[in-house]
PDB file of N, CA, C and O in Angstrom:
ATOM      1  N   TYR A  34      48.523  39.409  14.197  1.00  0.00           N
ATOM      2  CA  TYR A  34      49.089  38.359  15.013  1.00  0.00           C
ATOM      3  C   TYR A  34      49.500  37.168  14.140  1.00  0.00           C
ATOM      4  O   TYR A  34      50.590  36.634  14.298  1.00  0.00           O
ATOM      5  N   LYS A  35      48.618  36.755  13.242  1.00  0.00           N
ATOM      6  CA  LYS A  35      48.906  35.603  12.391  1.00  0.00           C
ATOM      7  C   LYS A  35      50.109  35.859  11.495  1.00  0.00           C
ATOM      8  O   LYS A  35      50.936  34.974  11.285  1.00  0.00           O
ATOM      9  N   LYS A  36      50.208  37.067  10.971  1.00  0.00           N
ATOM     10  CA  LYS A  36      51.338  37.422  10.105  1.00  0.00           C
ATOM     11  C   LYS A  36      52.649  37.384  10.895  1.00  0.00           C
ATOM     12  O   LYS A  36      53.656  36.847  10.419  1.00  0.00           O
ATOM     13  N   ALA A  37      52.640  37.922  12.102  1.00  0.00           N
ATOM     14  CA  ALA A  37      53.835  37.926  12.946  1.00  0.00           C
ATOM     15  C   ALA A  37      54.219  36.507  13.360  1.00  0.00           C
ATOM     16  O   ALA A  37      55.398  36.151  13.368  1.00  0.00           O
ATOM     17  N   LYS A  38      53.225  35.705  13.682  1.00  0.00           N
ATOM     18  CA  LYS A  38      53.484  34.321  14.083  1.00  0.00           C
ATOM     19  C   LYS A  38      54.104  33.533  12.928  1.00  0.00           C
ATOM     20  O   LYS A  38      55.048  32.765  13.115  1.00  0.00           O
ATOM     21  N   LYS A  39      53.600  33.742  11.733  1.00  0.00           N
ATOM     22  CA  LYS A  39      54.138  33.065  10.554  1.00  0.00           C
ATOM     23  C   LYS A  39      55.571  33.513  10.288  1.00  0.00           C
ATOM     24  O   LYS A  39      56.440  32.689  10.003  1.00  0.00           O
ATOM     25  N   LEU A  40      55.846  34.802  10.399  1.00  0.00           N
ATOM     26  CA  LEU A  40      57.195  35.329  10.204  1.00  0.00           C
ATOM     27  C   LEU A  40      58.155  34.702  11.214  1.00  0.00           C
ATOM     28  O   LEU A  40      59.256  34.280  10.855  1.00  0.00           O
ATOM     29  N   MET A  41      57.728  34.631  12.467  1.00  0.00           N
ATOM     30  CA  MET A  41      58.574  34.048  13.493  1.00  0.00           C
ATOM     31  C   MET A  41      58.844  32.569  13.216  1.00  0.00           C
ATOM     32  O   MET A  41      59.987  32.121  13.242  1.00  0.00           O
ATOM     33  N   SER A  42      57.806  31.809  12.916  1.00  0.00           N
ATOM     34  CA  SER A  42      58.001  30.371  12.690  1.00  0.00           C
ATOM     35  C   SER A  42      58.840  30.098  11.440  1.00  0.00           C
ATOM     36  O   SER A  42      59.573  29.111  11.392  1.00  0.00           O
ATOM     37  N   ASN A  43      58.771  30.968  10.453  1.00  0.00           N
ATOM     38  CA  ASN A  43      59.578  30.809   9.242  1.00  0.00           C
ATOM     39  C   ASN A  43      61.044  31.132   9.475  1.00  0.00           C
ATOM     40  O   ASN A  43      61.886  30.808   8.638  1.00  0.00           O
ATOM     41  N   ASN A  44      61.354  31.788  10.580  1.00  0.00           N
ATOM     42  CA  ASN A  44      62.727  32.194  10.847  1.00  0.00           C
ATOM     43  C   ASN A  44      63.368  31.441  12.002  1.00  0.00           C
ATOM     44  O   ASN A  44      64.429  31.825  12.484  1.00  0.00           O
ATOM     45  N   ILE A  45      62.743  30.355  12.438  1.00  0.00           N
ATOM     46  CA  ILE A  45      63.326  29.476  13.448  1.00  0.00           C
ATOM     47  C   ILE A  45      63.698  28.172  12.758  1.00  0.00           C
ATOM     48  O   ILE A  45      62.891  27.582  12.050  1.00  0.00           O
ATOM     49  N   GLU A  46      64.929  27.742  12.978  1.00  0.00           N
ATOM     50  CA  GLU A  46      65.376  26.497  12.376  1.00  0.00           C
ATOM     51  C   GLU A  46      65.868  25.549  13.463  1.00  0.00           C
ATOM     52  O   GLU A  46      66.718  25.910  14.265  1.00  0.00           O
ATOM     53  N   ASP A  47      65.321  24.347  13.479  1.00  0.00           N
ATOM     54  CA  ASP A  47      65.728  23.302  14.424  1.00  0.00           C
ATOM     55  C   ASP A  47      66.899  22.559  13.788  1.00  0.00           C
ATOM     56  O   ASP A  47      66.751  21.991  12.709  1.00  0.00           O
ATOM     57  N   VAL A  48      68.065  22.595  14.443  1.00  0.00           N
ATOM     58  CA  VAL A  48      69.256  21.979  13.854  1.00  0.00           C
ATOM     59  C   VAL A  48      69.776  20.856  14.736  1.00  0.00           C
ATOM     60  O   VAL A  48      69.566  20.840  15.941  1.00  0.00           O
ATOM     61  N   LYS A  49      70.492  19.946  14.113  1.00  0.00           N
ATOM     62  CA  LYS A  49      71.076  18.801  14.812  1.00  0.00           C
ATOM     63  C   LYS A  49      72.603  18.826  14.779  1.00  0.00           C
ATOM     64  O   LYS A  49      73.240  18.228  15.632  1.00  0.00           O
ATOM     65  N   THR A  50      73.194  19.487  13.786  1.00  0.00           N
ATOM     66  CA  THR A  50      74.650  19.461  13.618  1.00  0.00           C
ATOM     67  C   THR A  50      75.241  20.867  13.661  1.00  0.00           C
ATOM     68  O   THR A  50      74.539  21.860  13.434  1.00  0.00           O
ATOM     69  N   TRP A  51      76.536  20.915  13.908  1.00  0.00           N
ATOM     70  CA  TRP A  51      77.245  22.184  13.935  1.00  0.00           C
ATOM     71  C   TRP A  51      77.183  22.866  12.565  1.00  0.00           C
ATOM     72  O   TRP A  51      76.976  24.068  12.461  1.00  0.00           O
ATOM     73  N   LYS A  52      77.345  22.093  11.510  1.00  0.00           N
ATOM     74  CA  LYS A  52      77.300  22.632  10.146  1.00  0.00           C
ATOM     75  C   LYS A  52      75.942  23.290   9.876  1.00  0.00           C
ATOM     76  O   LYS A  52      75.868  24.369   9.300  1.00  0.00           O
ATOM     77  N   ASP A  53      74.871  22.642  10.308  1.00  0.00           N
ATOM     78  CA  ASP A  53      73.528  23.202  10.126  1.00  0.00           C
ATOM     79  C   ASP A  53      73.348  24.485  10.941  1.00  0.00           C
ATOM     80  O   ASP A  53      72.703  25.424  10.482  1.00  0.00           O
ATOM     81  N   LEU A  54      73.923  24.512  12.157  1.00  0.00           N
ATOM     82  CA  LEU A  54      73.849  25.721  12.974  1.00  0.00           C
ATOM     83  C   LEU A  54      74.545  26.885  12.270  1.00  0.00           C
ATOM     84  O   LEU A  54      73.984  27.975  12.163  1.00  0.00           O
ATOM     85  N   GLU A  55      75.744  26.646  11.768  1.00  0.00           N
ATOM     86  CA  GLU A  55      76.478  27.707  11.076  1.00  0.00           C
ATOM     87  C   GLU A  55      75.714  28.215   9.855  1.00  0.00           C
ATOM     88  O   GLU A  55      75.631  29.419   9.627  1.00  0.00           O
ATOM     89  N   ARG A  56      75.138  27.294   9.083  1.00  0.00           N
ATOM     90  CA  ARG A  56      74.382  27.684   7.882  1.00  0.00           C
ATOM     91  C   ARG A  56      73.165  28.524   8.256  1.00  0.00           C
ATOM     92  O   ARG A  56      72.904  29.565   7.657  1.00  0.00           O
ATOM     93  N   ALA A  57      72.435  28.091   9.272  1.00  0.00           N
ATOM     94  CA  ALA A  57      71.239  28.820   9.701  1.00  0.00           C
ATOM     95  C   ALA A  57      71.592  30.207  10.227  1.00  0.00           C
ATOM     96  O   ALA A  57      70.914  31.189   9.913  1.00  0.00           O
ATOM     97  N   ILE A  58      72.642  30.305  11.014  1.00  0.00           N
ATOM     98  CA  ILE A  58      73.077  31.605  11.535  1.00  0.00           C
ATOM     99  C   ILE A  58      73.501  32.519  10.391  1.00  0.00           C
ATOM    100  O   ILE A  58      73.169  33.706  10.384  1.00  0.00           O
ATOM    101  N   ASN A  59      74.208  31.975   9.413  1.00  0.00           N
ATOM    102  CA  ASN A  59      74.604  32.782   8.249  1.00  0.00           C
ATOM    103  C   ASN A  59      73.398  33.278   7.467  1.00  0.00           C
ATOM    104  O   ASN A  59      73.469  34.306   6.789  1.00  0.00           O
ATOM    105  N   ASN A  60      72.276  32.554   7.569  1.00  0.00           N
ATOM    106  CA  ASN A  60      71.032  32.968   6.919  1.00  0.00           C
ATOM    107  C   ASN A  60      70.147  33.797   7.847  1.00  0.00           C
ATOM    108  O   ASN A  60      68.965  33.993   7.581  1.00  0.00           O
ATOM    109  N   LYS A  61      70.732  34.255   8.971  1.00  0.00           N
ATOM    110  CA  LYS A  61      70.069  35.130   9.951  1.00  0.00           C
ATOM    111  C   LYS A  61      68.822  34.506  10.569  1.00  0.00           C
ATOM    112  O   LYS A  61      67.828  35.167  10.815  1.00  0.00           O
ATOM    113  N   LYS A  62      68.899  33.208  10.847  1.00  0.00           N
ATOM    114  CA  LYS A  62      67.803  32.489  11.481  1.00  0.00           C
ATOM    115  C   LYS A  62      68.016  32.423  12.992  1.00  0.00           C
ATOM    116  O   LYS A  62      69.132  32.527  13.488  1.00  0.00           O
ATOM    117  N   LEU A  63      66.947  32.202  13.713  1.00  0.00           N
ATOM    118  CA  LEU A  63      66.982  31.864  15.121  1.00  0.00           C
ATOM    119  C   LEU A  63      67.099  30.345  15.151  1.00  0.00           C
ATOM    120  O   LEU A  63      66.324  29.654  14.502  1.00  0.00           O
ATOM    121  N   VAL A  64      68.097  29.843  15.865  1.00  0.00           N
ATOM    122  CA  VAL A  64      68.405  28.421  15.824  1.00  0.00           C
ATOM    123  C   VAL A  64      67.969  27.743  17.116  1.00  0.00           C
ATOM    124  O   VAL A  64      68.271  28.213  18.206  1.00  0.00           O
ATOM    125  N   LYS A  65      67.276  26.618  16.978  1.00  0.00           N
ATOM    126  CA  LYS A  65      66.881  25.793  18.115  1.00  0.00           C
ATOM    127  C   LYS A  65      67.722  24.522  18.055  1.00  0.00           C
ATOM    128  O   LYS A  65      67.732  23.823  17.038  1.00  0.00           O
ATOM    129  N   ALA A  66      68.462  24.254  19.152  1.00  0.00           N
ATOM    130  CA  ALA A  66      69.381  23.119  19.128  1.00  0.00           C
ATOM    131  C   ALA A  66      69.545  22.511  20.514  1.00  0.00           C
ATOM    132  O   ALA A  66      69.338  23.176  21.524  1.00  0.00           O
ATOM    133  N   ASN A  67      69.975  21.254  20.540  1.00  0.00           N
ATOM    134  CA  ASN A  67      70.345  20.613  21.793  1.00  0.00           C
ATOM    135  C   ASN A  67      71.631  21.253  22.295  1.00  0.00           C
ATOM    136  O   ASN A  67      72.527  21.565  21.515  1.00  0.00           O
ATOM    137  N   PHE A  68      71.723  21.406  23.622  1.00  0.00           N
ATOM    138  CA  PHE A  68      72.878  22.074  24.217  1.00  0.00           C
ATOM    139  C   PHE A  68      73.202  21.438  25.560  1.00  0.00           C
ATOM    140  O   PHE A  68      72.301  21.112  26.337  1.00  0.00           O
ATOM    141  N   CYS A  69      74.493  21.307  25.830  1.00  0.00           N
ATOM    142  CA  CYS A  69      74.947  20.674  27.069  1.00  0.00           C
ATOM    143  C   CYS A  69      74.740  21.562  28.293  1.00  0.00           C
ATOM    144  O   CYS A  69      74.682  21.071  29.418  1.00  0.00           O
ATOM    145  N   GLY A  70      74.672  22.864  28.102  1.00  0.00           N
ATOM    146  CA  GLY A  70      74.452  23.782  29.218  1.00  0.00           C
ATOM    147  C   GLY A  70      75.717  24.309  29.859  1.00  0.00           C
ATOM    148  O   GLY A  70      75.655  25.105  30.794  1.00  0.00           O
ATOM    149  N   ARG A  71      76.876  23.893  29.368  1.00  0.00           N
ATOM    150  CA  ARG A  71      78.138  24.344  29.957  1.00  0.00           C
ATOM    151  C   ARG A  71      78.508  25.735  29.450  1.00  0.00           C
ATOM    152  O   ARG A  71      78.425  26.019  28.254  1.00  0.00           O
ATOM    153  N   ILE A  72      78.942  26.588  30.360  1.00  0.00           N
ATOM    154  CA  ILE A  72      79.321  27.964  30.019  1.00  0.00           C
ATOM    155  C   ILE A  72      80.491  27.980  29.051  1.00  0.00           C
ATOM    156  O   ILE A  72      80.489  28.756  28.085  1.00  0.00           O
ATOM    157  N   ASP A  73      81.489  27.131  29.259  1.00  0.00           N
ATOM    158  CA  ASP A  73      82.645  27.119  28.366  1.00  0.00           C
ATOM    159  C   ASP A  73      82.250  26.709  26.946  1.00  0.00           C
ATOM    160  O   ASP A  73      82.808  27.218  25.972  1.00  0.00           O
ATOM    161  N   CYS A  74      81.270  25.840  26.815  1.00  0.00           N
ATOM    162  CA  CYS A  74      80.793  25.431  25.488  1.00  0.00           C
ATOM    163  C   CYS A  74      80.093  26.607  24.801  1.00  0.00           C
ATOM    164  O   CYS A  74      80.308  26.860  23.615  1.00  0.00           O
ATOM    165  N   GLU A  75      79.283  27.337  25.560  1.00  0.00           N
ATOM    166  CA  GLU A  75      78.614  28.506  24.973  1.00  0.00           C
ATOM    167  C   GLU A  75      79.633  29.560  24.554  1.00  0.00           C
ATOM    168  O   GLU A  75      79.482  30.200  23.512  1.00  0.00           O
ATOM    169  N   GLU A  76      80.679  29.746  25.346  1.00  0.00           N
ATOM    170  CA  GLU A  76      81.726  30.705  24.988  1.00  0.00           C
ATOM    171  C   GLU A  76      82.407  30.313  23.683  1.00  0.00           C
ATOM    172  O   GLU A  76      82.710  31.166  22.844  1.00  0.00           O
ATOM    173  N   LYS A  77      82.647  29.018  23.482  1.00  0.00           N
ATOM    174  CA  LYS A  77      83.263  28.550  22.240  1.00  0.00           C
ATOM    175  C   LYS A  77      82.326  28.764  21.053  1.00  0.00           C
ATOM    176  O   LYS A  77      82.766  29.129  19.963  1.00  0.00           O
ATOM    177  N   ILE A  78      81.038  28.537  21.253  1.00  0.00           N
ATOM    178  CA  ILE A  78      80.050  28.796  20.197  1.00  0.00           C
ATOM    179  C   ILE A  78      80.096  30.269  19.817  1.00  0.00           C
ATOM    180  O   ILE A  78      80.125  30.624  18.640  1.00  0.00           O
ATOM    181  N   LYS A  79      80.139  31.125  20.824  1.00  0.00           N
ATOM    182  CA  LYS A  79      80.184  32.570  20.589  1.00  0.00           C
ATOM    183  C   LYS A  79      81.432  32.961  19.803  1.00  0.00           C
ATOM    184  O   LYS A  79      81.358  33.748  18.856  1.00  0.00           O
ATOM    185  N   GLU A  80      82.578  32.395  20.174  1.00  0.00           N
ATOM    186  CA  GLU A  80      83.834  32.693  19.479  1.00  0.00           C
ATOM    187  C   GLU A  80      83.799  32.228  18.025  1.00  0.00           C
ATOM    188  O   GLU A  80      84.187  32.964  17.124  1.00  0.00           O
ATOM    189  N   LYS A  81      83.347  31.002  17.804  1.00  0.00           N
ATOM    190  CA  LYS A  81      83.361  30.406  16.468  1.00  0.00           C
ATOM    191  C   LYS A  81      82.350  31.027  15.516  1.00  0.00           C
ATOM    192  O   LYS A  81      82.499  30.922  14.301  1.00  0.00           O
ATOM    193  N   THR A  82      81.307  31.657  16.058  1.00  0.00           N
ATOM    194  CA  THR A  82      80.237  32.190  15.208  1.00  0.00           C
ATOM    195  C   THR A  82      80.182  33.713  15.221  1.00  0.00           C
ATOM    196  O   THR A  82      79.216  34.292  14.740  1.00  0.00           O
ATOM    197  N   ASN A  83      81.189  34.321  15.798  1.00  0.00           N
ATOM    198  CA  ASN A  83      81.271  35.781  15.818  1.00  0.00           C
ATOM    199  C   ASN A  83      80.076  36.419  16.530  1.00  0.00           C
ATOM    200  O   ASN A  83      79.449  37.334  16.022  1.00  0.00           O
ATOM    201  N   GLY A  84      79.740  35.878  17.711  1.00  0.00           N
ATOM    202  CA  GLY A  84      78.755  36.549  18.539  1.00  0.00           C
ATOM    203  C   GLY A  84      77.447  35.857  18.827  1.00  0.00           C
ATOM    204  O   GLY A  84      76.580  36.415  19.484  1.00  0.00           O
ATOM    205  N   VAL A  85      77.255  34.617  18.375  1.00  0.00           N
ATOM    206  CA  VAL A  85      76.003  33.908  18.650  1.00  0.00           C
ATOM    207  C   VAL A  85      75.963  33.506  20.119  1.00  0.00           C
ATOM    208  O   VAL A  85      76.928  32.976  20.655  1.00  0.00           O
ATOM    209  N   THR A  86      74.829  33.779  20.766  1.00  0.00           N
ATOM    210  CA  THR A  86      74.644  33.401  22.174  1.00  0.00           C
ATOM    211  C   THR A  86      73.278  32.757  22.362  1.00  0.00           C
ATOM    212  O   THR A  86      72.402  32.859  21.507  1.00  0.00           O
ATOM    213  N   SER A  87      73.116  32.114  23.514  1.00  0.00           N
ATOM    214  CA  SER A  87      71.815  31.527  23.831  1.00  0.00           C
ATOM    215  C   SER A  87      70.841  32.654  24.142  1.00  0.00           C
ATOM    216  O   SER A  87      71.196  33.654  24.750  1.00  0.00           O
ATOM    217  N   ARG A  88      69.603  32.489  23.728  1.00  0.00           N
ATOM    218  CA  ARG A  88      68.571  33.508  23.923  1.00  0.00           C
ATOM    219  C   ARG A  88      67.459  33.037  24.847  1.00  0.00           C
ATOM    220  O   ARG A  88      66.915  33.826  25.603  1.00  0.00           O
ATOM    221  N   ALA A  89      67.119  31.776  24.763  1.00  0.00           N
ATOM    222  CA  ALA A  89      66.039  31.248  25.592  1.00  0.00           C
ATOM    223  C   ALA A  89      66.172  29.742  25.695  1.00  0.00           C
ATOM    224  O   ALA A  89      66.669  29.085  24.785  1.00  0.00           O
ATOM    225  N   ILE A  90      65.734  29.201  26.811  1.00  0.00           N
ATOM    226  CA  ILE A  90      65.710  27.760  27.012  1.00  0.00           C
ATOM    227  C   ILE A  90      64.270  27.306  26.825  1.00  0.00           C
ATOM    228  O   ILE A  90      63.366  27.809  27.489  1.00  0.00           O
ATOM    229  N   GLU A  91      64.083  26.371  25.909  1.00  0.00           N
ATOM    230  CA  GLU A  91      62.732  25.884  25.652  1.00  0.00           C
ATOM    231  C   GLU A  91      62.347  24.775  26.620  1.00  0.00           C
ATOM    232  O   GLU A  91      61.270  24.799  27.197  1.00  0.00           O
ATOM    233  N   SER A  92      63.222  23.781  26.780  1.00  0.00           N
ATOM    234  CA  SER A  92      62.875  22.635  27.611  1.00  0.00           C
ATOM    235  C   SER A  92      64.114  21.799  27.891  1.00  0.00           C
ATOM    236  O   SER A  92      65.186  22.046  27.349  1.00  0.00           O
ATOM    237  N   ASN A  93      63.930  20.773  28.702  1.00  0.00           N
ATOM    238  CA  ASN A  93      64.972  19.772  28.873  1.00  0.00           C
ATOM    239  C   ASN A  93      65.049  18.981  27.581  1.00  0.00           C
ATOM    240  O   ASN A  93      64.085  18.910  26.828  1.00  0.00           O
ATOM    241  N   SER A  94      66.200  18.389  27.333  1.00  0.00           N
ATOM    242  CA  SER A  94      66.361  17.691  26.074  1.00  0.00           C
ATOM    243  C   SER A  94      67.255  16.474  26.255  1.00  0.00           C
ATOM    244  O   SER A  94      68.089  16.434  27.159  1.00  0.00           O
ATOM    245  N   LYS A  95      67.107  15.527  25.375  1.00  0.00           N
ATOM    246  CA  LYS A  95      67.996  14.374  25.300  1.00  0.00           C
ATOM    247  C   LYS A  95      68.622  14.371  23.923  1.00  0.00           C
ATOM    248  O   LYS A  95      68.021  14.813  22.958  1.00  0.00           O
ATOM    249  N   GLY A  96      69.838  13.905  23.852  1.00  0.00           N
ATOM    250  CA  GLY A  96      70.561  13.873  22.596  1.00  0.00           C
ATOM    251  C   GLY A  96      71.957  14.397  22.816  1.00  0.00           C
ATOM    252  O   GLY A  96      72.472  14.394  23.934  1.00  0.00           O
ATOM    253  N   LYS A  97      72.571  14.864  21.755  1.00  0.00           N
ATOM    254  CA  LYS A  97      73.942  15.355  21.798  1.00  0.00           C
ATOM    255  C   LYS A  97      73.969  16.870  21.586  1.00  0.00           C
ATOM    256  O   LYS A  97      73.201  17.408  20.790  1.00  0.00           O
ATOM    257  N   CYS A  98      74.876  17.515  22.293  1.00  0.00           N
ATOM    258  CA  CYS A  98      75.068  18.961  22.147  1.00  0.00           C
ATOM    259  C   CYS A  98      75.485  19.272  20.714  1.00  0.00           C
ATOM    260  O   CYS A  98      76.345  18.594  20.150  1.00  0.00           O
ATOM    261  N   VAL A  99      74.911  20.300  20.154  1.00  0.00           N
ATOM    262  CA  VAL A  99      75.189  20.692  18.776  1.00  0.00           C
ATOM    263  C   VAL A  99      76.655  21.085  18.586  1.00  0.00           C
ATOM    264  O   VAL A  99      77.196  20.947  17.502  1.00  0.00           O
ATOM    265  N   HIS A 100      77.321  21.509  19.638  1.00  0.00           N
ATOM    266  CA  HIS A 100      78.713  21.941  19.517  1.00  0.00           C
ATOM    267  C   HIS A 100      79.718  20.875  19.942  1.00  0.00           C
ATOM    268  O   HIS A 100      80.568  20.483  19.171  1.00  0.00           O
ATOM    269  N   CYS A 101      79.609  20.395  21.176  1.00  0.00           N
ATOM    270  CA  CYS A 101      80.659  19.519  21.724  1.00  0.00           C
ATOM    271  C   CYS A 101      80.318  18.029  21.676  1.00  0.00           C
ATOM    272  O   CYS A 101      81.145  17.205  22.027  1.00  0.00           O
ATOM    273  N   ASN A 102      79.108  17.692  21.285  1.00  0.00           N
ATOM    274  CA  ASN A 102      78.638  16.299  21.185  1.00  0.00           C
ATOM    275  C   ASN A 102      78.545  15.564  22.515  1.00  0.00           C
ATOM    276  O   ASN A 102      78.357  14.355  22.534  1.00  0.00           O
ATOM    277  N   SER A 103      78.672  16.261  23.637  1.00  0.00           N
ATOM    278  CA  SER A 103      78.426  15.612  24.922  1.00  0.00           C
ATOM    279  C   SER A 103      76.909  15.530  25.127  1.00  0.00           C
ATOM    280  O   SER A 103      76.137  16.049  24.324  1.00  0.00           O
ATOM    281  N   GLU A 104      76.491  14.877  26.189  1.00  0.00           N
ATOM    282  CA  GLU A 104      75.060  14.727  26.437  1.00  0.00           C
ATOM    283  C   GLU A 104      74.385  16.091  26.606  1.00  0.00           C
ATOM    284  O   GLU A 104      74.835  16.917  27.392  1.00  0.00           O
ATOM    285  N   ALA A 105      73.340  16.307  25.853  1.00  0.00           N
ATOM    286  CA  ALA A 105      72.585  17.564  25.933  1.00  0.00           C
ATOM    287  C   ALA A 105      71.631  17.508  27.121  1.00  0.00           C
ATOM    288  O   ALA A 105      71.069  16.459  27.425  1.00  0.00           O
ATOM    289  N   LYS A 106      71.482  18.635  27.774  1.00  0.00           N
ATOM    290  CA  LYS A 106      70.547  18.750  28.886  1.00  0.00           C
ATOM    291  C   LYS A 106      69.366  19.645  28.531  1.00  0.00           C
ATOM    292  O   LYS A 106      68.313  19.566  29.134  1.00  0.00           O
ATOM    293  N   LEU A 107      69.574  20.517  27.537  1.00  0.00           N
ATOM    294  CA  LEU A 107      68.593  21.559  27.241  1.00  0.00           C
ATOM    295  C   LEU A 107      68.341  21.684  25.742  1.00  0.00           C
ATOM    296  O   LEU A 107      69.211  21.403  24.927  1.00  0.00           O
ATOM    297  N   LYS A 108      67.165  22.177  25.412  1.00  0.00           N
ATOM    298  CA  LYS A 108      66.858  22.622  24.045  1.00  0.00           C
ATOM    299  C   LYS A 108      66.876  24.138  24.131  1.00  0.00           C
ATOM    300  O   LYS A 108      66.110  24.741  24.874  1.00  0.00           O
ATOM    301  N   VAL A 109      67.799  24.766  23.391  1.00  0.00           N
ATOM    302  CA  VAL A 109      68.073  26.197  23.536  1.00  0.00           C
ATOM    303  C   VAL A 109      67.950  26.898  22.186  1.00  0.00           C
ATOM    304  O   VAL A 109      68.278  26.337  21.148  1.00  0.00           O
ATOM    305  N   TYR A 110      67.477  28.130  22.240  1.00  0.00           N
ATOM    306  CA  TYR A 110      67.465  28.998  21.061  1.00  0.00           C
ATOM    307  C   TYR A 110      68.758  29.809  21.065  1.00  0.00           C
ATOM    308  O   TYR A 110      69.106  30.421  22.072  1.00  0.00           O
ATOM    309  N   PHE A 111      69.452  29.813  19.941  1.00  0.00           N
ATOM    310  CA  PHE A 111      70.662  30.592  19.750  1.00  0.00           C
ATOM    311  C   PHE A 111      70.414  31.613  18.645  1.00  0.00           C
ATOM    312  O   PHE A 111      69.729  31.321  17.662  1.00  0.00           O
ATOM    313  N   ALA A 112      71.007  32.785  18.801  1.00  0.00           N
ATOM    314  CA  ALA A 112      70.877  33.812  17.759  1.00  0.00           C
ATOM    315  C   ALA A 112      72.017  34.806  17.888  1.00  0.00           C
ATOM    316  O   ALA A 112      72.693  34.883  18.913  1.00  0.00           O
ATOM    317  N   LYS A 113      72.170  35.568  16.836  1.00  0.00           N
ATOM    318  CA  LYS A 113      73.156  36.631  16.799  1.00  0.00           C
ATOM    319  C   LYS A 113      72.409  37.962  16.858  1.00  0.00           C
ATOM    320  O   LYS A 113      71.350  38.109  16.256  1.00  0.00           O
ATOM    321  N   SER A 114      72.951  38.886  17.592  1.00  0.00           N
ATOM    322  CA  SER A 114      72.357  40.221  17.670  1.00  0.00           C
ATOM    323  C   SER A 114      72.826  41.021  16.463  1.00  0.00           C
ATOM    324  O   SER A 114      74.031  41.100  16.200  1.00  0.00           O
ATOM    325  N   TYR A 115      71.901  41.588  15.729  1.00  0.00           N
ATOM    326  CA  TYR A 115      72.270  42.362  14.533  1.00  0.00           C
ATOM    327  C   TYR A 115      72.072  43.828  14.756  1.00  0.00           C
ATOM    328  O   TYR A 115      71.282  44.297  15.465  1.00  0.00           O
TER     329      TYR A 115
END
């Protein structure tokens, strides 16, 4: 359990900017980021990153969406299916 938990925590990256999201995804990380919650914004993220989608919602959030910079409503995990 401890080994799996450590592996998981080492592969989650909390990002604030679009550039950081792209870098983390390119490094095959699970990304935790602020998100506005709009479907069209998620579709654009998917297009720009060749398949990254939201995987889980952690909580409500304040701040700016990692993609569109509008007010974020959620803290979301994003990842690419390999």
